[in-house]
Coordinates of N, CA and C in Angstrom, one line a residue:
M1 N -24.4 -38.1 40.0 CA -24.9 -37.6 41.2 C -24.1 -37.7 42.2
R2 N -24.2 -37.0 42.7 CA -23.8 -37.0 44.5 C -24.8 -37.1 45.3
T3 N -24.3 -38.1 46.4 CA -25.0 -38.4 47.3 C -24.6 -38.7 48.7
V4 N -25.7 -38.0 49.7 CA -25.0 -38.2 51.0 C -26.0 -39.0 51.5
I5 N -25.8 -40.2 52.3 CA -26.6 -41.5 52.7 C -26.4 -41.2 54.3
Q6 N -27.4 -41.1 54.9 CA -27.4 -41.2 56.2 C -28.4 -42.1 56.9
R7 N -27.6 -43.1 58.0 CA -28.5 -44.4 58.6 C -29.0 -43.1 59.5
V8 N -30.5 -43.3 59.7 CA -31.3 -42.6 60.7 C -32.4 -43.3 61.2
S9 N -32.5 -43.1 62.5 CA -33.5 -43.8 63.6 C -34.8 -43.1 63.0
A10 N -34.9 -42.0 62.7 CA -36.4 -41.2 62.1 C -35.9 -40.1 61.5
C11 N -36.6 -39.4 60.1 CA -36.2 -38.4 59.5 C -37.4 -37.6 59.0
S12 N -37.9 -36.8 58.9 CA -39.1 -36.1 58.7 C -38.8 -34.8 57.5
V13 N -39.7 -34.5 56.4 CA -39.2 -33.6 55.6 C -40.5 -32.8 55.8
R14 N -40.5 -31.3 56.1 CA -41.4 -30.3 56.0 C -41.5 -29.3 54.8
V15 N -42.8 -29.1 54.6 CA -42.8 -27.9 53.8 C -43.8 -27.0 54.2
D16 N -43.4 -25.7 54.1 CA -44.6 -24.5 55.0 C -45.5 -25.3 56.4
G17 N -44.6 -26.0 56.8 CA -44.8 -26.4 58.1 C -45.6 -27.5 58.4
N18 N -45.7 -28.1 57.1 CA -46.6 -29.6 56.8 C -45.8 -30.8 56.3
I19 N -45.8 -31.8 57.1 CA -44.7 -33.1 56.9 C -45.3 -33.7 55.5
V20 N -44.4 -33.4 54.5 CA -44.7 -34.5 53.1 C -43.9 -35.6 52.9
G21 N -43.3 -36.0 53.9 CA -42.6 -37.1 53.9 C -41.7 -37.6 55.2
S22 N -41.7 -38.7 56.0 CA -41.2 -39.4 57.1 C -41.3 -40.7 57.1
I23 N -39.9 -41.0 57.7 CA -39.5 -42.8 57.8 C -39.1 -42.8 59.2
G24 N -39.4 -43.8 59.8 CA -38.6 -44.2 60.8 C -37.3 -45.0 60.8
N25 N -37.0 -45.9 61.1 CA -35.2 -46.6 60.9 C -35.0 -46.9 59.6
G26 N -34.0 -46.4 58.9 CA -33.5 -46.4 57.7 C -32.8 -45.3 57.0
L27 N -32.8 -45.2 55.8 CA -32.1 -44.2 55.1 C -32.6 -42.9 54.5
L28 N -31.8 -41.7 54.7 CA -32.2 -40.5 54.7 C -31.0 -40.3 53.2
V29 N -31.3 -40.3 52.1 CA -30.6 -40.0 50.8 C -31.0 -38.6 50.4
L30 N -30.1 -37.5 50.5 CA -29.8 -36.3 49.9 C -29.3 -36.6 48.8
V31 N -29.8 -36.0 47.3 CA -29.3 -36.1 46.2 C -29.1 -35.1 45.2
G32 N -28.1 -34.9 44.8 CA -27.3 -33.8 43.7 C -27.2 -34.3 42.4
I33 N -27.6 -33.5 41.3 CA -27.7 -33.7 40.0 C -26.7 -33.0 39.3
C34 N -26.5 -33.4 38.4 CA -25.6 -32.6 37.0 C -25.8 -33.0 35.7
D35 N -25.8 -32.1 34.9 CA -25.8 -32.5 33.4 C -25.3 -33.8 32.9
E36 N -24.4 -34.0 33.1 CA -23.9 -35.5 32.6 C -24.5 -36.6 33.2
D37 N -25.5 -36.8 34.0 CA -25.9 -37.9 34.8 C -27.2 -38.3 33.7
T38 N -26.7 -39.7 33.9 CA -27.3 -40.8 33.1 C -28.4 -41.7 33.7
Q39 N -29.1 -42.5 32.9 CA -29.8 -43.7 33.4 C -29.2 -44.8 34.2
E40 N -28.2 -44.9 33.6 CA -26.8 -45.8 34.1 C -26.6 -45.4 35.7
D41 N -26.3 -44.1 35.4 CA -26.1 -43.6 37.0 C -26.8 -44.0 37.6
I42 N -28.1 -43.6 37.8 CA -29.1 -43.9 38.4 C -29.3 -45.3 38.9
E43 N -28.9 -46.3 38.2 CA -29.1 -48.0 37.9 C -27.8 -48.1 38.9
W44 N -27.0 -47.7 38.7 CA -25.7 -48.2 39.5 C -25.7 -47.7 41.1
L45 N -26.1 -46.1 41.0 CA -26.0 -45.8 42.5 C -27.2 -46.2 43.3
C46 N -28.4 -46.6 42.5 CA -29.5 -47.2 43.4 C -29.3 -48.7 43.8
K47 N -28.8 -49.5 43.2 CA -28.1 -50.4 43.5 C -27.2 -50.3 44.5
K48 N -26.1 -49.4 44.6 CA -25.1 -49.4 45.6 C -25.8 -49.1 46.9
I49 N -26.8 -48.2 46.8 CA -27.5 -47.5 48.0 C -28.2 -48.6 48.7
A50 N -29.0 -49.1 47.9 CA -29.8 -50.4 48.4 C -29.0 -51.7 48.9
G51 N -28.0 -51.8 48.5 CA -27.0 -53.0 49.0 C -26.0 -52.5 50.1
L52 N -25.9 -51.3 50.3 CA -24.8 -50.8 51.2 C -25.2 -51.5 52.6
R53 N -23.9 -52.0 53.5 CA -24.1 -52.9 54.6 C -23.6 -51.9 55.5
I54 N -24.5 -51.0 56.1 CA -24.5 -50.2 57.2 C -25.3 -50.3 58.3
F55 N -26.2 -51.4 58.3 CA -26.8 -51.5 59.4 C -26.6 -52.7 60.5
N56 N -26.1 -52.5 61.6 CA -25.6 -53.5 62.6 C -26.3 -54.8 62.4
D57 N -25.3 -56.1 62.7 CA -26.0 -57.5 62.6 C -26.3 -58.0 64.2
E58 N -26.4 -58.8 64.5 CA -26.5 -59.8 65.8 C -25.4 -59.4 66.8
N59 N -24.0 -59.1 65.9 CA -22.5 -58.9 66.5 C -22.7 -57.8 66.6
G60 N -23.3 -56.5 66.2 CA -23.1 -55.1 66.5 C -22.0 -54.8 65.2
V61 N -22.0 -55.7 64.2 CA -21.2 -55.3 63.1 C -21.9 -54.9 61.6
M62 N -21.5 -53.6 61.4 CA -22.1 -53.2 60.1 C -22.2 -54.4 58.7
N63 N -23.3 -54.9 59.0 CA -23.0 -56.3 57.8 C -24.8 -56.5 57.1
R64 N -25.6 -55.4 57.3 CA -26.6 -55.5 57.1 C -27.0 -54.2 55.9
S65 N -28.0 -54.8 54.9 CA -28.5 -53.4 54.0 C -29.9 -53.0 54.9
V66 N -30.6 -52.0 54.0 CA -31.5 -51.3 54.5 C -32.6 -52.5 54.3
M67 N -32.6 -53.3 53.0 CA -33.3 -54.3 52.7 C -33.1 -55.4 53.7
D68 N -32.3 -55.9 54.5 CA -31.8 -56.8 55.1 C -32.7 -56.2 56.5
I69 N -32.8 -55.1 56.7 CA -33.8 -54.9 58.2 C -35.1 -54.4 57.8
G70 N -35.5 -54.5 56.6 CA -36.9 -53.8 56.3 C -36.7 -52.5 56.7
G71 N -35.9 -51.8 56.5 CA -35.9 -50.3 56.9 C -36.7 -49.4 55.6
D72 N -36.7 -48.3 56.0 CA -37.8 -47.0 55.0 C -36.5 -46.5 54.4
V73 N -36.5 -45.6 53.4 CA -35.6 -44.6 52.3 C -36.6 -43.6 52.5
I74 N -35.9 -42.1 52.8 CA -36.2 -40.9 52.1 C -35.5 -40.2 51.2
A75 N -35.7 -39.9 50.1 CA -34.9 -39.0 49.2 C -34.9 -37.6 49.2
V76 N -34.1 -36.8 49.1 CA -34.5 -35.7 49.0 C -33.6 -34.9 47.9
S77 N -34.3 -33.8 47.1 CA -33.4 -33.2 46.5 C -32.6 -32.2 46.9
Q78 N -31.1 -31.7 46.7 CA -30.3 -31.0 46.8 C -29.2 -30.8 46.0
F79 N -29.6 -29.7 45.2 CA -28.5 -29.1 44.2 C -27.2 -28.7 44.9
T80 N -27.1 -28.1 46.3 CA -26.0 -28.0 46.7 C -25.0 -28.8 46.9
L81 N -25.3 -30.2 46.6 CA -24.2 -31.0 46.9 C -23.3 -30.7 45.8
M82 N -24.1 -30.1 44.2 CA -23.0 -29.8 43.4 C -21.8 -28.8 43.6
A83 N -22.0 -28.5 44.6 CA -21.4 -27.1 45.2 C -19.5 -27.1 44.8
M84 N -19.3 -26.1 44.2 CA -17.5 -26.1 43.9 C -17.4 -24.9 44.6
T85 N -16.3 -25.0 45.6 CA -15.8 -24.3 46.6 C -14.3 -24.0 46.2
K86 N -13.5 -24.0 45.2 CA -12.0 -24.1 45.0 C -11.5 -22.7 45.0
K87 N -12.5 -22.1 44.5 CA -12.1 -20.3 44.4 C -13.2 -19.4 45.6
G88 N -12.8 -18.9 46.2 CA -13.4 -18.0 47.1 C -14.0 -18.6 48.0
N89 N -15.0 -17.8 48.8 CA -15.9 -18.4 49.9 C -17.2 -18.2 49.6
R90 N -17.9 -18.3 48.2 CA -19.0 -18.3 47.9 C -18.9 -19.2 47.0
P91 N -19.7 -20.5 47.5 CA -19.7 -21.7 46.5 C -20.3 -21.7 44.9
S92 N -20.1 -21.9 43.9 CA -20.6 -22.1 42.8 C -21.4 -23.2 42.7
Y93 N -22.8 -22.9 42.1 CA -23.6 -24.2 41.9 C -23.8 -24.5 40.3
I94 N -22.7 -24.2 39.4 CA -23.1 -24.0 38.1 C -23.2 -25.6 37.7
K95 N -22.4 -26.6 38.3 CA -22.4 -27.9 38.0 C -24.0 -28.5 38.2
A96 N -24.6 -28.1 38.9 CA -25.9 -28.6 39.5 C -26.6 -28.4 38.1
A97 N -27.2 -29.2 37.9 CA -28.5 -29.6 36.7 C -29.5 -28.3 37.1
K98 N -30.0 -27.8 35.8 CA -31.2 -27.0 35.5 C -32.7 -28.1 36.6
A99 N -33.4 -27.3 36.9 CA -34.5 -28.3 37.0 C -35.5 -28.8 36.0
E100 N -35.2 -28.4 34.6 CA -36.1 -29.0 33.7 C -35.3 -30.6 33.6
F101 N -34.2 -30.8 34.0 CA -33.2 -32.1 33.5 C -33.1 -32.7 34.8
S102 N -33.2 -32.1 36.2 CA -32.8 -32.4 37.4 C -34.0 -32.9 38.3
E103 N -35.2 -32.6 38.0 CA -36.3 -33.1 38.3 C -36.9 -34.2 37.4
P104 N -37.0 -34.6 36.7 CA -37.3 -35.9 36.3 C -36.5 -36.6 36.5
M105 N -35.1 -36.5 36.4 CA -33.7 -37.3 37.0 C -34.1 -37.9 38.2
Y106 N -34.4 -37.1 39.2 CA -34.6 -37.0 40.6 C -35.6 -38.3 40.6
R107 N -37.1 -38.0 39.9 CA -38.1 -38.7 39.7 C -37.6 -40.3 39.3
K108 N -37.2 -40.3 38.6 CA -36.3 -41.2 38.0 C -35.6 -42.0 39.2
F109 N -34.7 -41.8 39.7 CA -33.9 -42.2 41.0 C -34.9 -42.7 41.8
C110 N -36.0 -42.0 42.4 CA -36.8 -42.5 43.5 C -37.5 -43.6 43.5
E111 N -37.9 -43.8 41.9 CA -38.3 -45.1 41.0 C -37.5 -46.1 41.2
T112 N -36.4 -45.6 40.7 CA -35.3 -46.8 40.6 C -35.3 -47.2 42.0
L113 N -35.1 -46.6 42.9 CA -34.5 -46.8 44.1 C -35.6 -47.9 44.9
E114 N -37.0 -47.3 44.4 CA -38.2 -48.1 44.9 C -38.1 -49.7 44.4
K115 N -37.8 -49.9 42.7 CA -37.4 -51.1 42.3 C -36.1 -51.6 43.0
E116 N -35.2 -51.4 43.4 CA -34.1 -51.9 44.0 C -34.7 -52.4 45.4
T117 N -35.4 -51.6 46.3 CA -35.4 -51.7 47.8 C -36.8 -52.4 47.5
G118 N -37.7 -52.6 46.8 CA -39.0 -53.2 46.9 C -40.1 -52.4 48.1
R119 N -39.4 -51.7 48.4 CA -40.3 -50.2 49.3 C -40.5 -49.0 48.5
K120 N -41.5 -48.5 49.0 CA -41.8 -47.2 48.6 C -40.6 -46.0 49.0
V121 N -40.4 -45.4 48.5 CA -39.4 -44.3 48.8 C -40.3 -43.0 49.1
E122 N -39.7 -42.5 50.5 CA -40.5 -41.2 50.7 C -39.7 -40.1 50.0
R123 N -40.2 -38.8 49.9 CA -39.8 -37.9 49.0 C -39.6 -36.8 49.7
G124 N -39.0 -35.5 49.7 CA -39.5 -34.3 49.5 C -39.7 -33.4 48.5
I125 N -40.3 -32.5 48.6 CA -40.7 -31.5 47.2 C -39.3 -31.2 46.3
F126 N -39.3 -31.6 45.4 CA -38.5 -30.7 44.4 C -38.5 -29.3 44.4
G127 N -37.4 -28.8 44.5 CA -37.6 -27.2 44.2 C -37.9 -26.3 45.8
A128 N -38.5 -27.1 46.2 CA -39.3 -26.5 47.6 C -38.2 -26.1 48.9
D129 N -38.5 -25.3 49.6 CA -37.8 -24.8 50.7 C -38.2 -26.1 51.9
M130 N -37.2 -26.7 52.0 CA -37.7 -28.1 52.6 C -36.7 -27.8 54.1
K131 N -37.6 -28.2 55.3 CA -36.7 -28.5 56.5 C -36.8 -29.9 56.7
V132 N -35.8 -30.4 57.0 CA -35.3 -31.6 57.2 C -35.0 -32.3 58.6
S133 N -35.3 -33.1 59.5 CA -35.3 -33.1 60.5 C -34.9 -34.8 60.6
L134 N -33.6 -35.0 61.4 CA -33.5 -36.2 61.1 C -32.7 -36.5 62.7
L135 N -32.6 -37.9 62.9 CA -31.8 -38.3 64.4 C -30.9 -39.5 63.4
N136 N -29.6 -39.3 63.3 CA -28.7 -39.6 62.5 C -28.5 -40.7 63.7
D137 N -28.0 -42.1 63.2 CA -28.0 -43.3 63.9 C -26.4 -43.5 63.9
G138 N -25.7 -43.3 64.8 CA -24.3 -43.8 64.7 C -23.2 -42.7 65.5
P139 N -23.1 -41.8 64.8 CA -23.8 -41.5 63.2 C -23.0 -42.2 62.4
V140 N -23.7 -42.4 61.1 CA -22.9 -43.0 60.1 C -23.8 -42.4 58.7
T141 N -22.3 -41.8 58.2 CA -22.8 -41.3 57.0 C -22.0 -41.1 55.7
I142 N -22.1 -41.7 54.4 CA -21.6 -42.2 53.6 C -21.6 -41.2 52.0
L143 N -20.7 -40.8 51.6 CA -20.9 -40.1 50.4 C -20.4 -41.1 49.2
I144 N -21.7 -40.7 48.2 CA -21.0 -41.5 46.8 C -21.4 -40.8 45.5
D145 N -20.4 -40.5 44.9 CA -20.4 -39.9 43.5 C -20.3 -40.7 42.4
T146 N -21.3 -40.8 41.7 CA -21.2 -41.8 40.2 C -20.0 -41.2 39.4
K147 N -19.4 -40.0 39.6 CA -18.2 -40.0 38.5 C -16.7 -40.0 39.8
N148 N -16.8 -40.8 40.5 CA -15.9 -41.0 41.2 C -16.2 -42.3 41.9
R149 N -16.0 -43.3 41.2 CA -16.8 -44.5 41.8 C -15.6 -45.4 42.8
E150 N -15.4 -44.8 43.7 CA -14.4 -45.5 44.5 C -15.2 -46.4 45.6

């Protein structure tokens, strides 16, 4: 799994002009899934995201997690995170899992993240043409790949 995590002041997702999910202060998590991903990847990643200390404390130091600040989370599936760009200028998405595998994995990811944070995770609509609006706070953007646990 690959994720892009952005600290946001606000975020909303629209499908066909209708808001399907929105949050205030918290995290936007873009999620890419490949065929090799497992429940273990989901659990490790959700624990990591819930505990990421990327919110400022009273001294202006990034020392608090989304749970510490009572922040919100919105998760959006994004197969393009699995893009390979080694050859040519047209990205290949061959590593992105097919919907039959990735949709249930995305649901499990959201459910696991809810358990880790103790809060409802807002969502986009899997496979839909989504319009994501966000106010990146900082900006703070973190990349995490379960196949490269740095």
